[in-house]
Each structure stands twice: as structure tokens, then as C-alpha cells.
Amino acid sequence: MTLARDDTIIHVHGISQSEPLVDALADIWAEAHPELAAGSDEERPGGVDGFRRQINGHFRHAGFTLAVAYRSGTLVGFGYGFPCTAEYWYGEELLPRIPAEAHEGLMGLCEGAVRPGWQSQGIGTLLHQRLIHAVSPRWASLLVRPDNLRARALYDRLGYRYAGPYRSDGETYDLLLARVADEVSA
């Protein structure tokens, strides 16, 4: 599936088309998250190697979907997610705090990144729209670092609301949740 808007082209891929792109995605992720990409330690595994492990682990999920953005033939951004159960995504701590209606038809949006030179040009919004259209969930959820104010502003504009703190690997993230418009998920 391809969507073109202005000079931005969005392609949507499944697992087999996504696997060869991991190194390019890792480069984009590192550029967009230099504070995280610098490295990792034994206490907090992460960095670019952590991103690679994460995406390779997520390939096992049925419905894995990757949206990639190109400008003038250059890969400038991506986002990926997959349908998942509420138990998997929210975890035991948050599950009771999530509205019951948000337990069904859920997509976990796992990662999204746009190269710094192309940020604030609507590419993140386009990638999000394509993922929502391709996966067709009733609800979408994601994690964002509390100090990532630019990403949080984007997610607020896209209709996400704070659902609670999510703790993983010694870090605390904001878990955000959005109801997807019926006409988009139909």
C-alpha cells in the first residue's frame, strides 16, 4: 500500500518487507533519539542494539505493520505496531485502570521516529494515519517518555489521552490511549 501527499510517499509493509529495513530504521531511530541511542549498560539495555532486538522480537506478532515515509527518495521516518491483547499491552498493573471497551480491538504502536531535519512537517501524522488505516483497530495505545514533550504534543493532537504510568526495565513511561474514529477503523 502506498500513499503520496505532496512530496512525501508512505509505504506500508508486513513482516517480510520490513525485515530488510531494520538497519535503516535503526539509523533513523538513532538520529531521532540521540539521548537513547548513545549506548546502553547492563542495568538498562537499550541503545540502537536494544531497538534492533525490540523490532526483531515484534516481528513474531501477527499483523505486524510498518509504515515508512520517503521524501525525494530518502527514507525519513517510520512507525510500526500490531494488534495485541489488552493483557499483553497494558500489563497487570494498568489493566484494571483501562476502560473495558479498550480491551478489544487494540493496536499497540511500538515505535515511531522521523529524522530531525524532517520533523514538524506532518510526516509523523501521516505515518500514524497509515498505520491506523492498515491495522484498523478500535483503540490505539503507545508509550512515550514523560520528558519527550514534542512527541507528547503530537499524540495529544492525534487524540491520545494519558491512561497511567507504565513501568518497564526500570523506566517509567506515560501510557497513552486513543479511541479510533469508527470511519477509520471500518
Short mmCIF file of N, CA, C and O in Angstrom, two decimals, residues 60-112:
data_model
loop_
_atom_site.label_atom_id
_atom_site.label_comp_id
_atom_site.label_asym_id
_atom_site.label_seq_id
_atom_site.Cartn_x
_atom_site.Cartn_y
_atom_site.Cartn_z
N ARG A 60 7.39 -11.31 15.47
CA ARG A 60 6.66 -12.55 15.74
C ARG A 60 5.15 -12.32 15.93
O ARG A 60 4.37 -13.26 15.96
N HIS A 61 4.74 -11.06 16.05
CA HIS A 61 3.33 -10.76 16.29
C HIS A 61 2.54 -10.74 14.98
O HIS A 61 2.91 -10.04 14.04
N ALA A 62 1.46 -11.49 14.97
CA ALA A 62 0.59 -11.49 13.80
C ALA A 62 0.08 -10.08 13.56
O ALA A 62 -0.25 -9.36 14.51
N GLY A 63 0.05 -9.68 12.32
CA GLY A 63 -0.45 -8.36 11.98
C GLY A 63 0.58 -7.25 12.10
O GLY A 63 0.23 -6.06 11.96
N PHE A 64 1.85 -7.62 12.34
CA PHE A 64 2.91 -6.60 12.41
C PHE A 64 2.82 -5.74 11.16
O PHE A 64 2.76 -6.23 10.04
N THR A 65 2.81 -4.42 11.35
CA THR A 65 2.68 -3.48 10.23
C THR A 65 3.67 -2.34 10.41
O THR A 65 3.76 -1.74 11.48
N LEU A 66 4.40 -2.05 9.35
CA LEU A 66 5.38 -0.97 9.32
C LEU A 66 4.96 0.04 8.27
O LEU A 66 4.64 -0.33 7.13
N ALA A 67 4.96 1.31 8.64
CA ALA A 67 4.75 2.39 7.67
C ALA A 67 6.06 3.16 7.58
O ALA A 67 6.66 3.49 8.61
N VAL A 68 6.53 3.40 6.36
CA VAL A 68 7.77 4.14 6.15
C VAL A 68 7.48 5.34 5.25
O VAL A 68 6.66 5.28 4.35
N ALA A 69 8.18 6.44 5.54
CA ALA A 69 7.98 7.69 4.79
C ALA A 69 9.24 8.01 4.01
O ALA A 69 10.35 7.92 4.54
N TYR A 70 9.04 8.39 2.75
CA TYR A 70 10.13 8.81 1.87
C TYR A 70 9.87 10.23 1.42
O TYR A 70 8.73 10.60 1.10
N ARG A 71 10.92 11.01 1.37
CA ARG A 71 10.89 12.34 0.76
C ARG A 71 12.00 12.39 -0.26
O ARG A 71 13.16 12.13 0.05
N SER A 72 11.65 12.69 -1.49
CA SER A 72 12.63 12.77 -2.58
C SER A 72 13.49 11.51 -2.63
O SER A 72 14.70 11.59 -2.84
N GLY A 73 12.89 10.36 -2.41
CA GLY A 73 13.60 9.10 -2.48
C GLY A 73 14.40 8.73 -1.23
O GLY A 73 15.02 7.67 -1.18
N THR A 74 14.38 9.58 -0.21
CA THR A 74 15.13 9.33 1.02
C THR A 74 14.18 8.85 2.12
O THR A 74 13.14 9.47 2.35
N LEU A 75 14.54 7.76 2.78
CA LEU A 75 13.77 7.24 3.91
C LEU A 75 13.94 8.22 5.08
O LEU A 75 15.05 8.41 5.57
N VAL A 76 12.83 8.85 5.51
CA VAL A 76 12.93 9.89 6.52
C VAL A 76 12.18 9.58 7.81
O VAL A 76 12.36 10.29 8.81
N GLY A 77 11.36 8.55 7.81
CA GLY A 77 10.62 8.24 9.03
C GLY A 77 9.92 6.90 8.96
O GLY A 77 9.78 6.32 7.88
N PHE A 78 9.48 6.45 10.10
CA PHE A 78 8.77 5.17 10.17
C PHE A 78 7.92 5.12 11.43
O PHE A 78 8.11 5.89 12.37
N GLY A 79 7.01 4.19 11.44
CA GLY A 79 6.24 3.84 12.62
C GLY A 79 5.79 2.40 12.46
O GLY A 79 5.56 1.95 11.32
N TYR A 80 5.69 1.67 13.56
CA TYR A 80 5.18 0.31 13.44
C TYR A 80 4.37 -0.08 14.66
O TYR A 80 4.51 0.50 15.73
N GLY A 81 3.51 -1.05 14.44
CA GLY A 81 2.67 -1.56 15.51
C GLY A 81 2.02 -2.85 15.08
O GLY A 81 2.28 -3.36 13.98
N PHE A 82 1.16 -3.37 15.94
CA PHE A 82 0.46 -4.62 15.64
C PHE A 82 -0.75 -4.75 16.56
O PHE A 82 -0.78 -4.16 17.65
N PRO A 83 -1.74 -5.54 16.12
CA PRO A 83 -2.88 -5.82 17.00
C PRO A 83 -2.38 -6.67 18.17
O PRO A 83 -1.50 -7.52 18.01
N CYS A 84 -2.92 -6.40 19.35
CA CYS A 84 -2.49 -7.17 20.52
C CYS A 84 -3.60 -7.23 21.55
O CYS A 84 -4.58 -6.50 21.46
N THR A 85 -3.41 -8.10 22.51
CA THR A 85 -4.39 -8.21 23.59
C THR A 85 -4.14 -7.13 24.64
O THR A 85 -3.02 -6.63 24.79
N ALA A 86 -5.17 -6.81 25.36
CA ALA A 86 -5.04 -5.82 26.44
C ALA A 86 -4.08 -6.33 27.51
O ALA A 86 -3.29 -5.56 28.05
N GLU A 87 -4.12 -7.62 27.80
CA GLU A 87 -3.23 -8.19 28.82
C GLU A 87 -1.77 -8.02 28.42
O GLU A 87 -0.93 -7.68 29.23
N TYR A 88 -1.47 -8.25 27.15
CA TYR A 88 -0.10 -8.10 26.67
C TYR A 88 0.34 -6.64 26.74
O TYR A 88 1.41 -6.32 27.24
N TRP A 89 -0.50 -5.74 26.26
CA TRP A 89 -0.08 -4.35 26.10
C TRP A 89 -0.06 -3.57 27.41
O TRP A 89 0.89 -2.86 27.70
N TYR A 90 -1.13 -3.66 28.18
CA TYR A 90 -1.23 -2.82 29.38
C TYR A 90 -0.49 -3.39 30.58
O TYR A 90 -0.04 -2.66 31.45
N GLY A 91 -0.42 -4.71 30.65
CA GLY A 91 0.20 -5.34 31.81
C GLY A 91 -0.74 -5.39 33.00
O GLY A 91 -1.78 -4.72 33.03
N GLU A 92 -0.39 -6.21 33.97
CA GLU A 92 -1.26 -6.44 35.12
C GLU A 92 -1.52 -5.18 35.93
O GLU A 92 -2.62 -4.99 36.46
N GLU A 93 -0.52 -4.32 36.06
CA GLU A 93 -0.68 -3.12 36.89
C GLU A 93 -1.71 -2.15 36.33
O GLU A 93 -2.51 -1.59 37.07
N LEU A 94 -1.70 -1.94 35.02
CA LEU A 94 -2.59 -0.96 34.41
C LEU A 94 -3.93 -1.53 33.94
O LEU A 94 -4.90 -0.78 33.81
N LEU A 95 -3.98 -2.80 33.65
CA LEU A 95 -5.19 -3.40 33.05
C LEU A 95 -6.48 -3.02 33.80
O LEU A 95 -7.46 -2.61 33.15
N PRO A 96 -6.51 -3.08 35.13
CA PRO A 96 -7.77 -2.72 35.81
C PRO A 96 -8.16 -1.25 35.66
O PRO A 96 -9.33 -0.90 35.82
N ARG A 97 -7.21 -0.38 35.33
CA ARG A 97 -7.50 1.05 35.20
C ARG A 97 -7.94 1.44 33.79
O ARG A 97 -8.33 2.59 33.56
N ILE A 98 -7.86 0.52 32.86
CA ILE A 98 -8.19 0.80 31.46
C ILE A 98 -9.67 0.50 31.25
O ILE A 98 -10.16 -0.56 31.66
N PRO A 99 -10.42 1.38 30.59
CA PRO A 99 -11.84 1.11 30.34
C PRO A 99 -12.02 -0.24 29.62
O PRO A 99 -11.26 -0.57 28.70
N ALA A 100 -13.01 -0.99 30.04
CA ALA A 100 -13.24 -2.33 29.47
C ALA A 100 -13.39 -2.28 27.96
O ALA A 100 -12.94 -3.19 27.25
N GLU A 101 -14.00 -1.23 27.43
CA GLU A 101 -14.19 -1.13 25.98
C GLU A 101 -12.86 -1.04 25.24
O GLU A 101 -12.79 -1.38 24.06
N ALA A 102 -11.81 -0.62 25.93
CA ALA A 102 -10.48 -0.51 25.29
C ALA A 102 -9.68 -1.80 25.39
O ALA A 102 -8.51 -1.82 25.04
N HIS A 103 -10.32 -2.87 25.82
CA HIS A 103 -9.65 -4.17 25.89
C HIS A 103 -9.76 -4.94 24.58
O HIS A 103 -9.05 -5.91 24.38
N GLU A 104 -10.65 -4.53 23.72
CA GLU A 104 -10.88 -5.23 22.45
C GLU A 104 -10.49 -4.33 21.29
O GLU A 104 -10.67 -3.12 21.34
N GLY A 105 -10.00 -4.93 20.21
CA GLY A 105 -9.67 -4.17 19.01
C GLY A 105 -8.51 -3.22 19.21
O GLY A 105 -8.53 -2.10 18.71
N LEU A 106 -7.50 -3.67 19.92
CA LEU A 106 -6.38 -2.81 20.32
C LEU A 106 -5.18 -2.96 19.40
O LEU A 106 -4.82 -4.07 19.02
N MET A 107 -4.57 -1.84 19.06
CA MET A 107 -3.28 -1.84 18.36
C MET A 107 -2.26 -1.20 19.28
O MET A 107 -2.48 -0.11 19.80
N GLY A 108 -1.13 -1.87 19.46
CA GLY A 108 0.00 -1.27 20.16
C GLY A 108 0.90 -0.60 19.14
O GLY A 108 1.38 -1.25 18.22
N LEU A 109 1.08 0.70 19.28
CA LEU A 109 2.00 1.44 18.41
C LEU A 109 3.35 1.42 19.14
O LEU A 109 3.50 2.05 20.17
N CYS A 110 4.29 0.68 18.60
CA CYS A 110 5.53 0.38 19.33
C CYS A 110 6.61 1.42 19.17
O CYS A 110 7.28 1.76 20.14
N GLU A 111 6.84 1.88 17.99
CA GLU A 111 7.90 2.87 17.74
C GLU A 111 7.49 3.76 16.59
O GLU A 111 6.81 3.34 15.67
N GLY A 112 7.99 4.97 16.65
CA GLY A 112 7.84 5.91 15.57
C GLY A 112 8.99 6.90 15.64
O GLY A 112 9.40 7.29 16.75
#
